[in-house]
Amino acid sequence: AQTVTQSQPEMSVQEAETVTLSCTYDTSESDYYLFWYKQPPSRQMILVIRQEAYKQQNATENRFSVNFQKAAKSFSLKISDSQLGDAAMYFCASQGGSEKLVFGKGTKLTVNP
Amino acid sequence: NAGVTQTPKFRILKIGQSMTLQCTQDMNHNYMYWYRQDPGMGLKLIYYSVGAGITDKGEVPNGYNVSRSTTEDFPLRLELAAPSQTSVYFCASSIRDRGYQPQHFGDGTRLSIL
């Protein structure tokens, strides 16, 4: 069974600074995918970034990038130049071997002006 | 482009009542999912479907039923509502194309059982 662990229930960052959100996972699958989703107060689930496990190169999307350490089963999200609109719950998720997506419990990010 | 549409957005039920949460998608996705999100928690999978006529249980299926008669629609049925089913429900869809593609989520339904 897949598991996803987010060890930081809450994080805060100053506007324009950089913050890293942690995620570890466990899976026995060799072919799997990892995702970060953002959930702002509006409750929408918004895809931030996707990483294919077979790719060694870390995924990036504008100010968002990941540090994917496959051997350590670690998948952290780095947000650069933080903006007020980045304030949200961030969920790490894993999918592999089936159609099921497994979520972590989330990290609440606060951005201070 | 509507994406994934859920109705209603809010609903209050009395204990023992039944209702159906509607979900429809217009992206021709073959995979559809129902999740629940309890306060301060991540999403837990209730049921999912890999295509019309095919459904399977997720992590927390008790108290719910689903059907998938068309590609577009995936309703979730609550029978004999209980306070433990108070939650926010999300429907999602995706497609299998060169690996697992991201799921697209609806805006959620906030359901309270009193």
PDB file of N, CA and C in Angstrom, chain A residues 43, chain B residues 6-12 19-22 34 89 107-111:
ATOM      1  N   ARG A  43     -11.344  26.462  -1.500  1.00  0.00           N
ATOM      2  CA  ARG A  43     -11.574  25.009  -1.418  1.00  0.00           C
ATOM      3  C   ARG A  43     -11.236  24.271  -2.711  1.00  0.00           C
TER       4      ARG A  43
ATOM      5  N   GLN B   6     -19.938  19.867  -9.976  1.00  0.00           N
ATOM      6  CA  GLN B   6     -20.616  19.190  -8.880  1.00  0.00           C
ATOM      7  C   GLN B   6     -21.835  19.991  -8.439  1.00  0.00           C
ATOM      8  N   THR B   7     -22.909  19.286  -8.150  1.00  0.00           N
ATOM      9  CA  THR B   7     -24.086  19.909  -7.556  1.00  0.00           C
ATOM     10  C   THR B   7     -24.668  18.995  -6.492  1.00  0.00           C
ATOM     11  N   PRO B   8     -25.218  19.573  -5.405  1.00  0.00           N
ATOM     12  CA  PRO B   8     -25.223  20.992  -5.060  1.00  0.00           C
ATOM     13  C   PRO B   8     -23.886  21.422  -4.462  1.00  0.00           C
ATOM     14  N   LYS B   9     -23.733  22.692  -4.149  1.00  0.00           N
ATOM     15  CA  LYS B   9     -22.528  23.178  -3.489  1.00  0.00           C
ATOM     16  C   LYS B   9     -22.630  23.035  -1.973  1.00  0.00           C
ATOM     17  N   PHE B  10     -23.822  23.160  -1.457  1.00  0.00           N
ATOM     18  CA  PHE B  10     -24.067  23.023  -0.020  1.00  0.00           C
ATOM     19  C   PHE B  10     -25.366  22.238   0.180  1.00  0.00           C
ATOM     20  N   ARG B  11     -25.399  21.470   1.287  1.00  0.00           N
ATOM     21  CA  ARG B  11     -26.640  20.761   1.592  1.00  0.00           C
ATOM     22  C   ARG B  11     -26.616  20.389   3.060  1.00  0.00           C
ATOM     23  N   ILE B  12     -27.793  20.530   3.677  1.00  0.00           N
ATOM     24  CA  ILE B  12     -27.973  20.081   5.057  1.00  0.00           C
ATOM     25  C   ILE B  12     -29.007  18.958   5.030  1.00  0.00           C
ATOM     26  N   MET B  19     -29.663  11.141  -0.184  1.00  0.00           N
ATOM     27  CA  MET B  19     -29.501  12.121  -1.255  1.00  0.00           C
ATOM     28  C   MET B  19     -28.443  11.641  -2.236  1.00  0.00           C
ATOM     29  N   THR B  20     -28.448  12.277  -3.390  1.00  0.00           N
ATOM     30  CA  THR B  20     -27.462  11.984  -4.427  1.00  0.00           C
ATOM     31  C   THR B  20     -26.669  13.235  -4.736  1.00  0.00           C
ATOM     32  N   LEU B  21     -25.352  13.102  -4.689  1.00  0.00           N
ATOM     33  CA  LEU B  21     -24.456  14.166  -5.116  1.00  0.00           C
ATOM     34  C   LEU B  21     -24.137  13.939  -6.596  1.00  0.00           C
ATOM     35  N   GLN B  22     -24.343  14.993  -7.375  1.00  0.00           N
ATOM     36  CA  GLN B  22     -24.149  14.850  -8.808  1.00  0.00           C
ATOM     37  C   GLN B  22     -22.756  15.299  -9.217  1.00  0.00           C
ATOM     38  N   TRP B  34     -14.589   9.801  -6.399  1.00  0.00           N
ATOM     39  CA  TRP B  34     -15.234  10.548  -5.325  1.00  0.00           C
ATOM     40  C   TRP B  34     -14.347  10.482  -4.087  1.00  0.00           C
ATOM     41  N   TYR B  89     -17.222  16.918  -0.029  1.00  0.00           N
ATOM     42  CA  TYR B  89     -17.074  15.857  -1.018  1.00  0.00           C
ATOM     43  C   TYR B  89     -16.565  16.441  -2.334  1.00  0.00           C
ATOM     44  N   ASP B 107     -15.526  21.712  -7.609  1.00  0.00           N
ATOM     45  CA  ASP B 107     -15.404  22.704  -6.537  1.00  0.00           C
ATOM     46  C   ASP B 107     -15.838  22.187  -5.173  1.00  0.00           C
ATOM     47  N   GLY B 108     -16.372  20.974  -5.130  1.00  0.00           N
ATOM     48  CA  GLY B 108     -16.740  20.381  -3.856  1.00  0.00           C
ATOM     49  C   GLY B 108     -18.183  20.635  -3.450  1.00  0.00           C
ATOM     50  N   THR B 109     -18.686  19.726  -2.616  1.00  0.00           N
ATOM     51  CA  THR B 109     -20.009  19.860  -2.009  1.00  0.00           C
ATOM     52  C   THR B 109     -19.840  19.774  -0.501  1.00  0.00           C
ATOM     53  N   ARG B 110     -20.278  20.832   0.198  1.00  0.00           N
ATOM     54  CA  ARG B 110     -20.203  20.804   1.665  1.00  0.00           C
ATOM     55  C   ARG B 110     -21.507  20.226   2.184  1.00  0.00           C
ATOM     56  N   LEU B 111     -21.414  19.088   2.864  1.00  0.00           N
ATOM     57  CA  LEU B 111     -22.597  18.365   3.342  1.00  0.00           C
ATOM     58  C   LEU B 111     -22.576  18.285   4.861  1.00  0.00           C
TER      59      LEU B 111
END
